[in-house]
PDB file of C-alpha atoms in Angstrom:
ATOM      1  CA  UNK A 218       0.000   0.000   0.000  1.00 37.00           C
ATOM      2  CA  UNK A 219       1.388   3.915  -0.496  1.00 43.00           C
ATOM      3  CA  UNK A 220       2.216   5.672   2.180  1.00 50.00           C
ATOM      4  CA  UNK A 221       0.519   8.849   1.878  1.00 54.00           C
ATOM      5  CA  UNK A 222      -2.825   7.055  -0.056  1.00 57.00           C
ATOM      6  CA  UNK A 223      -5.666   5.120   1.294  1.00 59.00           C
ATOM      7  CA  UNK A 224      -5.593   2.962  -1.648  1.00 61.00           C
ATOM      8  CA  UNK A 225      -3.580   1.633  -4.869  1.00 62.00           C
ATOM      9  CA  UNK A 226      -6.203   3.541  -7.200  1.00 66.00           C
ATOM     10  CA  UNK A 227      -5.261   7.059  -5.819  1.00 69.00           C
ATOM     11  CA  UNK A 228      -2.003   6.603  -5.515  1.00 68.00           C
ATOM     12  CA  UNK A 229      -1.814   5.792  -9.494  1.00 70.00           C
ATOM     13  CA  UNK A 230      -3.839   9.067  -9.873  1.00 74.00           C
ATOM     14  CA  UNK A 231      -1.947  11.032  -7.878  1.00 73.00           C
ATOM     15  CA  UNK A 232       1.449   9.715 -10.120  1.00 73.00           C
ATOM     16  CA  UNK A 233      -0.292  10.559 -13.280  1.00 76.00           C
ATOM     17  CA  UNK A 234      -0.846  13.766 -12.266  1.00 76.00           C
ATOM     18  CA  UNK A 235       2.776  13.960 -10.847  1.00 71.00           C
ATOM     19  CA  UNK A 236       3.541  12.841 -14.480  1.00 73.00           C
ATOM     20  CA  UNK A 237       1.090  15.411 -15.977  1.00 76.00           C
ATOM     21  CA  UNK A 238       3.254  18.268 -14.395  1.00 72.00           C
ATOM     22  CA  UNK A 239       6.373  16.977 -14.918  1.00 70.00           C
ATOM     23  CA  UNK A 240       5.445  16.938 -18.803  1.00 72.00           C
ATOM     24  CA  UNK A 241       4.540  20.262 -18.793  1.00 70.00           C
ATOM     25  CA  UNK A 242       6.948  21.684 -16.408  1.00 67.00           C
ATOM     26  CA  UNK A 243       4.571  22.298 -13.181  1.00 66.00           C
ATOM     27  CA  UNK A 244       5.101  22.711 -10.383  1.00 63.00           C
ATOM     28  CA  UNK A 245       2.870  20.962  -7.557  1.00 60.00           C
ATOM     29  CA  UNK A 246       0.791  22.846  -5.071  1.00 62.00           C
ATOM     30  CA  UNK A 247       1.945  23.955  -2.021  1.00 60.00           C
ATOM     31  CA  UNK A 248       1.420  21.910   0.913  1.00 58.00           C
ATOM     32  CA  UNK A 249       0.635  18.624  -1.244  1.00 63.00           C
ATOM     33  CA  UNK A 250       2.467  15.137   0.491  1.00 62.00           C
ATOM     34  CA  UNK A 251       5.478  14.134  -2.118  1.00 61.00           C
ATOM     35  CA  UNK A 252       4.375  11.281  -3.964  1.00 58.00           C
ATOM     36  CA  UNK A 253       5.843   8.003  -1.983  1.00 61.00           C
ATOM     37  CA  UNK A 254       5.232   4.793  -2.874  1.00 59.00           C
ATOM     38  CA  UNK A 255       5.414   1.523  -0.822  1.00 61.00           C
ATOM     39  CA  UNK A 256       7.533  -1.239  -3.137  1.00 64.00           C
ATOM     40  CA  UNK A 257       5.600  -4.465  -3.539  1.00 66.00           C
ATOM     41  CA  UNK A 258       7.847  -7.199  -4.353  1.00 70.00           C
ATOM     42  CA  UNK A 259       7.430  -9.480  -7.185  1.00 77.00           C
ATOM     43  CA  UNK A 260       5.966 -12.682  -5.656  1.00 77.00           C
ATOM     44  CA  UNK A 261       9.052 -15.038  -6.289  1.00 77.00           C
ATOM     45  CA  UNK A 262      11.109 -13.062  -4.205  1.00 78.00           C
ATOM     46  CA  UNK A 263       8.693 -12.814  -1.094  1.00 80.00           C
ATOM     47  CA  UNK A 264       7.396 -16.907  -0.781  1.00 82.00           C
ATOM     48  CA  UNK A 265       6.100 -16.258   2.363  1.00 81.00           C
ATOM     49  CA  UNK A 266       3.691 -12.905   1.539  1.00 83.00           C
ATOM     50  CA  UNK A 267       0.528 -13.709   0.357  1.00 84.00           C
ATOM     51  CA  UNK A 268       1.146 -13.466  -3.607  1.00 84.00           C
ATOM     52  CA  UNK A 269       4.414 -15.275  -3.103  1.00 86.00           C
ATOM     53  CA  UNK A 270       2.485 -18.176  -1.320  1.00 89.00           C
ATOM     54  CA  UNK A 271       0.063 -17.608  -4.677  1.00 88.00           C
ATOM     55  CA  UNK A 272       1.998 -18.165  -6.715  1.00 87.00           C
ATOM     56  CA  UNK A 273       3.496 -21.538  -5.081  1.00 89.00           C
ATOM     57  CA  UNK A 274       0.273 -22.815  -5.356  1.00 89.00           C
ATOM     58  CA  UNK A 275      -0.243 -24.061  -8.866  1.00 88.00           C
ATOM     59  CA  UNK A 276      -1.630 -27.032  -9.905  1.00 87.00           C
ATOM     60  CA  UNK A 277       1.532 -29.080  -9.982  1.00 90.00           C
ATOM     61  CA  UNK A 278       2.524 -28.483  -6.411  1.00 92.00           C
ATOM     62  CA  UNK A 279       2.911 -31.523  -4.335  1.00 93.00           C
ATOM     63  CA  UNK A 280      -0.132 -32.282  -1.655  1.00 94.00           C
ATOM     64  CA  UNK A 281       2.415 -31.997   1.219  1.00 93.00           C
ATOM     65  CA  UNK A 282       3.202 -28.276  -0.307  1.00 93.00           C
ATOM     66  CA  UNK A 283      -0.089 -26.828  -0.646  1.00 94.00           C
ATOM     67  CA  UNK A 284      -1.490 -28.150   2.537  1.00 93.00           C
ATOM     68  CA  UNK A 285       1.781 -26.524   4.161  1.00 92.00           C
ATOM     69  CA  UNK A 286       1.234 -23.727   2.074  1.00 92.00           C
ATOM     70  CA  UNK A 287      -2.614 -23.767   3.883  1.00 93.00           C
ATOM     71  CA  UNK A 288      -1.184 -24.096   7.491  1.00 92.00           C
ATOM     72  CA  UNK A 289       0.807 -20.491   6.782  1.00 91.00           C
ATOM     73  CA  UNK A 290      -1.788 -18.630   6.069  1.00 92.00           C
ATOM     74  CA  UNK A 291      -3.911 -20.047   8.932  1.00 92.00           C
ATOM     75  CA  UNK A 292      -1.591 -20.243  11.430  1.00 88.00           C
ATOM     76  CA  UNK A 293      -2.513 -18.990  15.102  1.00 80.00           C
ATOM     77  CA  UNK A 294       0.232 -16.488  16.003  1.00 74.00           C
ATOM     78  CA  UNK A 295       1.599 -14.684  12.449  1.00 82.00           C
ATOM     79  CA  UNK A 296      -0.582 -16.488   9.646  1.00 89.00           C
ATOM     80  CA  UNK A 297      -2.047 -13.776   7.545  1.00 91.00           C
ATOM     81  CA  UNK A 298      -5.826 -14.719   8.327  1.00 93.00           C
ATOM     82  CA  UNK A 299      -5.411 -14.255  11.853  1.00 93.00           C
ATOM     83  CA  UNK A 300      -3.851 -11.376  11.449  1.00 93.00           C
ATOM     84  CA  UNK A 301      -7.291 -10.252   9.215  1.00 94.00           C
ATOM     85  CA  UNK A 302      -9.332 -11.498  11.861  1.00 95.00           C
ATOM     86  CA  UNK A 303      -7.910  -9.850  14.535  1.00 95.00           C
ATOM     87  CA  UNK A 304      -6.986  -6.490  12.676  1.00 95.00           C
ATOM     88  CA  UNK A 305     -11.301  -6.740  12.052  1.00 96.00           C
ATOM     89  CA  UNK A 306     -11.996  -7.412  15.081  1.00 96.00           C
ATOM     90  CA  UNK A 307      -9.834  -4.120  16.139  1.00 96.00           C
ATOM     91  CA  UNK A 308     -11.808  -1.947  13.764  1.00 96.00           C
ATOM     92  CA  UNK A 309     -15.148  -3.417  15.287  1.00 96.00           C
ATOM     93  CA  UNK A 310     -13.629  -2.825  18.567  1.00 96.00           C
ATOM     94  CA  UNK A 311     -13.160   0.615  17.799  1.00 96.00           C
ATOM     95  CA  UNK A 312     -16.398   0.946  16.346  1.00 95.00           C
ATOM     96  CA  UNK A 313     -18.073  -0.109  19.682  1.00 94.00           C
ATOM     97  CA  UNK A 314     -16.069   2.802  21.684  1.00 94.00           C
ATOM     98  CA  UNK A 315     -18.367   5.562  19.987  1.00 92.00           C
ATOM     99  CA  UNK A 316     -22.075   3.730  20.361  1.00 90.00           C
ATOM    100  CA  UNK A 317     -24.554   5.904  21.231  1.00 87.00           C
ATOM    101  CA  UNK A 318     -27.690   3.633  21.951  1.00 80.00           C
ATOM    102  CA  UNK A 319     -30.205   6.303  22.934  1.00 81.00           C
ATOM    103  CA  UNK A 320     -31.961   5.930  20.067  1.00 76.00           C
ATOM    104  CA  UNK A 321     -31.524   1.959  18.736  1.00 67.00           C
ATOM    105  CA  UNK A 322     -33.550   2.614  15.052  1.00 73.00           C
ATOM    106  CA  UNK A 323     -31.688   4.880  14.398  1.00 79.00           C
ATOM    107  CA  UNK A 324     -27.778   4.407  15.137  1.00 84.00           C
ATOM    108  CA  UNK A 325     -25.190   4.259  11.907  1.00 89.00           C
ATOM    109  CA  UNK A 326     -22.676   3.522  14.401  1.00 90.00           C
ATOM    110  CA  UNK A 327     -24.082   0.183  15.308  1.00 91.00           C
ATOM    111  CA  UNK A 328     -25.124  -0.537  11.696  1.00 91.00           C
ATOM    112  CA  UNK A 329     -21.558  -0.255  11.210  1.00 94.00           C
ATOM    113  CA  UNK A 330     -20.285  -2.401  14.379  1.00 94.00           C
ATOM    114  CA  UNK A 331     -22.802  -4.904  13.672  1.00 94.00           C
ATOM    115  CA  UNK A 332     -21.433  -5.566   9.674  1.00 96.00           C
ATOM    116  CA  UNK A 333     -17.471  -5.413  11.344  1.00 96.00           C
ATOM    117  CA  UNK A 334     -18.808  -7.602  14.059  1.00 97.00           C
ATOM    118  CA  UNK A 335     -20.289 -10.232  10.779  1.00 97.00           C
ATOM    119  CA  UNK A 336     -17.026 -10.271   9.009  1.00 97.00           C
ATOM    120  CA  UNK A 337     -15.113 -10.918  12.134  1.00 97.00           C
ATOM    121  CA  UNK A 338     -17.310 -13.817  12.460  1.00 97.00           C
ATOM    122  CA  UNK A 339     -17.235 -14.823   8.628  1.00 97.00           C
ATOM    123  CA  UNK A 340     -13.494 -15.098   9.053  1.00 96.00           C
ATOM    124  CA  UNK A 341     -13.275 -16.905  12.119  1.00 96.00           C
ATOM    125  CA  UNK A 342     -15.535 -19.616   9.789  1.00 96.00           C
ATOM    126  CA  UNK A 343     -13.290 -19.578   7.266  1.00 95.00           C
ATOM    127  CA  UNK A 344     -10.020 -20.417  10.016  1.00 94.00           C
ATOM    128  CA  UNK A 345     -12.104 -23.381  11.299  1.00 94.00           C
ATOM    129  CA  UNK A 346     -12.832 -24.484   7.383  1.00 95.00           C
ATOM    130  CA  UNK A 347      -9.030 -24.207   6.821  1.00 94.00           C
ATOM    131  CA  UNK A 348      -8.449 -26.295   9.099  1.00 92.00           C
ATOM    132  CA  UNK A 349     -10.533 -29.038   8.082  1.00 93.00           C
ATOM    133  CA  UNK A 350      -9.186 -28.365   4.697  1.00 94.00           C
ATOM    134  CA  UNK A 351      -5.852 -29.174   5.730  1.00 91.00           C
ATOM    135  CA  UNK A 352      -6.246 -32.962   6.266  1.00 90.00           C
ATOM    136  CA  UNK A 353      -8.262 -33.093   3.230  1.00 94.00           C
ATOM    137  CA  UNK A 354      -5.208 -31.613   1.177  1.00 94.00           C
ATOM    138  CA  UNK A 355      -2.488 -33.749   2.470  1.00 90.00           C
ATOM    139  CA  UNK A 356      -4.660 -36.599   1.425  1.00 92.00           C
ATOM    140  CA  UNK A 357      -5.641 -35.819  -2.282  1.00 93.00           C
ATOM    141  CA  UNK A 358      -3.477 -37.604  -4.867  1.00 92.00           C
ATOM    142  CA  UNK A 359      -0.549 -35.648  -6.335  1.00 92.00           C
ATOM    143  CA  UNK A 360      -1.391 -36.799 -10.009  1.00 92.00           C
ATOM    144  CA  UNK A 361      -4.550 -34.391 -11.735  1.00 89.00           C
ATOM    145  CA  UNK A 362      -7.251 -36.182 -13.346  1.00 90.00           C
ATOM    146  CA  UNK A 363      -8.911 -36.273 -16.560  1.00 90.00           C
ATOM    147  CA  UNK A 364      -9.941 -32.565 -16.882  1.00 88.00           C
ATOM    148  CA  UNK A 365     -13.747 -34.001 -18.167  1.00 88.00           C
ATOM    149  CA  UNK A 366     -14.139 -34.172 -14.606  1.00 88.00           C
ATOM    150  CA  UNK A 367     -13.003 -30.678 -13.835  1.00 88.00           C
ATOM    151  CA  UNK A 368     -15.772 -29.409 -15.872  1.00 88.00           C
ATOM    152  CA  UNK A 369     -18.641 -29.148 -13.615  1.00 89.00           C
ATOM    153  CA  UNK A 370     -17.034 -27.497 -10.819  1.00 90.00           C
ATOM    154  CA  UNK A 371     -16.274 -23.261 -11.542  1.00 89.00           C
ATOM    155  CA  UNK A 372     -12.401 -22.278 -11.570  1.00 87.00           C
ATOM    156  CA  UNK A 373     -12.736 -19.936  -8.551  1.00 85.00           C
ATOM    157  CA  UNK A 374      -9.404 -17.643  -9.317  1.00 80.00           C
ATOM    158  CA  UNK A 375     -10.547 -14.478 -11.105  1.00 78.00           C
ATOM    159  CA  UNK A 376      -7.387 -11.844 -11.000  1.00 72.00           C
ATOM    160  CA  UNK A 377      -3.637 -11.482 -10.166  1.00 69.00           C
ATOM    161  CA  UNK A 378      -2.633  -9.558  -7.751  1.00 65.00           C
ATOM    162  CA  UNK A 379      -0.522  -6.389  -7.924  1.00 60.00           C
ATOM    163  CA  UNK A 380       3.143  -7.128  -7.704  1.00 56.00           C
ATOM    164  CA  UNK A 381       5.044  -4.160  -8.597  1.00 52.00           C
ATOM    165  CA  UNK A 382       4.664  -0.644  -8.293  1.00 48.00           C
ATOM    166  CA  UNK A 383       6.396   2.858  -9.819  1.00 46.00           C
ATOM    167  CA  UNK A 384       9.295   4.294  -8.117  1.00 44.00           C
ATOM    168  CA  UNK A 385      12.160   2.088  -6.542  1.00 45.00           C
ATOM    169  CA  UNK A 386      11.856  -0.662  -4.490  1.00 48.00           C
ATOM    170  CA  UNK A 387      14.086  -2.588  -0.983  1.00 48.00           C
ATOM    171  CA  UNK A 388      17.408  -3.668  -1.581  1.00 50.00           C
ATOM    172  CA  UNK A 389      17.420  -6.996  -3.079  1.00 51.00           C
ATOM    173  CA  UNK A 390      16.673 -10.121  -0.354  1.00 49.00           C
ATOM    174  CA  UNK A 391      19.630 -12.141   1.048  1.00 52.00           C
ATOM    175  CA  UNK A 392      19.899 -15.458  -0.737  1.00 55.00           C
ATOM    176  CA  UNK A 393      17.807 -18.506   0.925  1.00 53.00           C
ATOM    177  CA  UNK A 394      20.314 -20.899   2.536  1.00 55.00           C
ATOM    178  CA  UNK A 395      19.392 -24.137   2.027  1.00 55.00           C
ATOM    179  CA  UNK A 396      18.702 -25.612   5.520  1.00 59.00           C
ATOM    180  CA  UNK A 397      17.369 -22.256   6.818  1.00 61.00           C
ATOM    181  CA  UNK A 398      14.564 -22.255   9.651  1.00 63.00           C
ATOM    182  CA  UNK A 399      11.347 -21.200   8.652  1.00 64.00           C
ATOM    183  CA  UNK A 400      11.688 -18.173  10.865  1.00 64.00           C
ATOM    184  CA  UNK A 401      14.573 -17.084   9.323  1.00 68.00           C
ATOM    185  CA  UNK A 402      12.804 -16.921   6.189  1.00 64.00           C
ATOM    186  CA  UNK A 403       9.869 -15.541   7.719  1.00 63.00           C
ATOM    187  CA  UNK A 404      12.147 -12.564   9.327  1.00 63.00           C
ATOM    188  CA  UNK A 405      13.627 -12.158   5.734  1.00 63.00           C
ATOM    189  CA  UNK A 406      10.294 -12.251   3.613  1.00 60.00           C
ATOM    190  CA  UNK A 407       9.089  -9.793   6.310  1.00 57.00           C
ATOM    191  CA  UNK A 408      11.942  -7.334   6.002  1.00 58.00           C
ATOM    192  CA  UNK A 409      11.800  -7.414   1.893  1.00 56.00           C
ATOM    193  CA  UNK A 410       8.499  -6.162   2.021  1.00 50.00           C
ATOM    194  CA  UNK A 411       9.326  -2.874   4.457  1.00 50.00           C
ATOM    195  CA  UNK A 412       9.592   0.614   2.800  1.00 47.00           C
ATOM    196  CA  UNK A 413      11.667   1.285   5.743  1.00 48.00           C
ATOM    197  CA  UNK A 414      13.691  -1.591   6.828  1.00 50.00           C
ATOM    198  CA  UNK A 415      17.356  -1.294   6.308  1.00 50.00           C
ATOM    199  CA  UNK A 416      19.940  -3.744   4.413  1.00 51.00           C
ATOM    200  CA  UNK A 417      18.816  -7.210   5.164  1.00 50.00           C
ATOM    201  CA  UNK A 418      21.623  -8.824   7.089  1.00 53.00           C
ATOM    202  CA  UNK A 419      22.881 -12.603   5.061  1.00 52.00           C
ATOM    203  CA  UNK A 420      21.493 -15.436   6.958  1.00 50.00           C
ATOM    204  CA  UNK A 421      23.880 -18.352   8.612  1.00 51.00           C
ATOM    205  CA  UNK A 422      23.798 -21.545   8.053  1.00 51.00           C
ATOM    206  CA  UNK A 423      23.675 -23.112  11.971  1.00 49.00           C
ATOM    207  CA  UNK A 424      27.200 -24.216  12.607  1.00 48.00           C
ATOM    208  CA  UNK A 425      27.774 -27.271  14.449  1.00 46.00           C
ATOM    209  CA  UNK A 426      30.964 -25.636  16.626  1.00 47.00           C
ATOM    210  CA  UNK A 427      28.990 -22.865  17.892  1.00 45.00           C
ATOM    211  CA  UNK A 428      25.230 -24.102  19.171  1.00 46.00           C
ATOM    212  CA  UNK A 429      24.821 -21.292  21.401  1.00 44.00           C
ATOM    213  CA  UNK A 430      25.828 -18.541  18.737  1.00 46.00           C
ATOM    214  CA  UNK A 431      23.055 -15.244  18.767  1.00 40.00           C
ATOM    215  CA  UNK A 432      22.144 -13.721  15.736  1.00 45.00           C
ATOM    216  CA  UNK A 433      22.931  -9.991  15.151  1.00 44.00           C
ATOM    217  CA  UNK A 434      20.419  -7.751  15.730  1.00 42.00           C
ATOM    218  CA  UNK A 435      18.056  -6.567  13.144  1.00 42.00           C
ATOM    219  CA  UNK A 436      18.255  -2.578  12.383  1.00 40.00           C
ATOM    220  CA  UNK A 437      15.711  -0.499  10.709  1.00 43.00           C
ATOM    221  CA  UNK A 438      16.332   2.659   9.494  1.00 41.00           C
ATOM    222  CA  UNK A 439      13.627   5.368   9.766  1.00 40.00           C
ATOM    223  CA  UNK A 440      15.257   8.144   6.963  1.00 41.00           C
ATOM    224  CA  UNK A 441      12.037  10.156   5.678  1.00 37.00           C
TER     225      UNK A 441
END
């Protein structure tokens, strides 16, 4: 997402008017935010970000991969639907801090809680269906079938998703050691996708002469 926009659509608007004036040597009014925005890294090079994670899942991965793949995104503490649910949930919570109920026919406020308060629950549906979904996964057959029996059930994917933006992006990612923990990769696929995280430091392989070795420190930088 930009920095200074609520959304993708006007921050392209706001660069096509940046390019507008730039063609015909403008200058932009005073007090308007400089035009920042956030990189979004092309999915191979973030696996563990949702598109990344997308684009793992194609119709040749292995069972074991895409119910793994599953288990990410639905995972308790940092998957990303759990981190939907509860960011919802926040929003609702918020919602609820400025009820006035003096008047029950006739309160946007709870029309508004109440919707937040129906996603929240949606989502918390669609964790325990994951979950279910997992088993089911691991267990289907790694070979496709004869696509006559694809027919009468609808492809559900409709778009891509935006990978790549205008302006430049993070340094380029560390290389993945083989052997690496899946929280090392985590840290790393989280620090790619920061507009303000600093050089991304190379991960270590674990060495066998030094179990009780710490990692350095991660650093962000916060230049404006």
């Amino acid at each position: 997402m930009p920095e200074y926009y609520s959304s993708i659509g006007e921050a392209v608007g706001a660069a096509m008017q940046h390019n507008i004036r730039l063609t015909h040597g403008l200058r932009a009014p005073a007090g308007e935010a400089p035009l920042q925005v956030r990189h979004l890294p092309p999915p191979p090079t973030a696996p563990y970000s949702v598109p990344g994670m997308i684009s793992r899942l194609t119709e040749t991965a292995e069972p074991a991969e895409v119910a793994a793949i599953v288990e990410e995104v639905n995972g308790s503490l940092i998957g990303a639907l759990p981190q939907l649910t509860e960011l919802v949930a926040a929003a609702a919570d918020w919602t609820r801090a400025r009820l006035t109920l003096d008047d029950p026919d006739r309160s946007p406020v709870f029309d508004t809680w109440t919707r937040l308060a129906a996603a929240h629950a949606m989502l918390e549906d669609v964790r325990e269906q994951l979950e279910f979904a997992e088993d089911g996964i691991a267990a289907c057959p790694a070979e496709r079938t004869d696509p006559k029996h694809h027919r009468i059930v609808n492809e559900l994917r409709s778009r891509e998703l935006l990978a790549d933006d205008m302006g430049p992006g993070p340094q380029q990612a560390a290389p993945v050691l083989e052997g690496a923990s899946r929280e090392t990769l985590r840290q790393q696929a989280a620090r790619a996708t920061s507009p303000h995280a600093g050089p991304i430091p190379a991960a270590t392989p674990p060495s066998s002469t030094s179990p009780h070795a710490v990692p350095a420190p991660l650093r962000a930088s916060r230049s404006r």
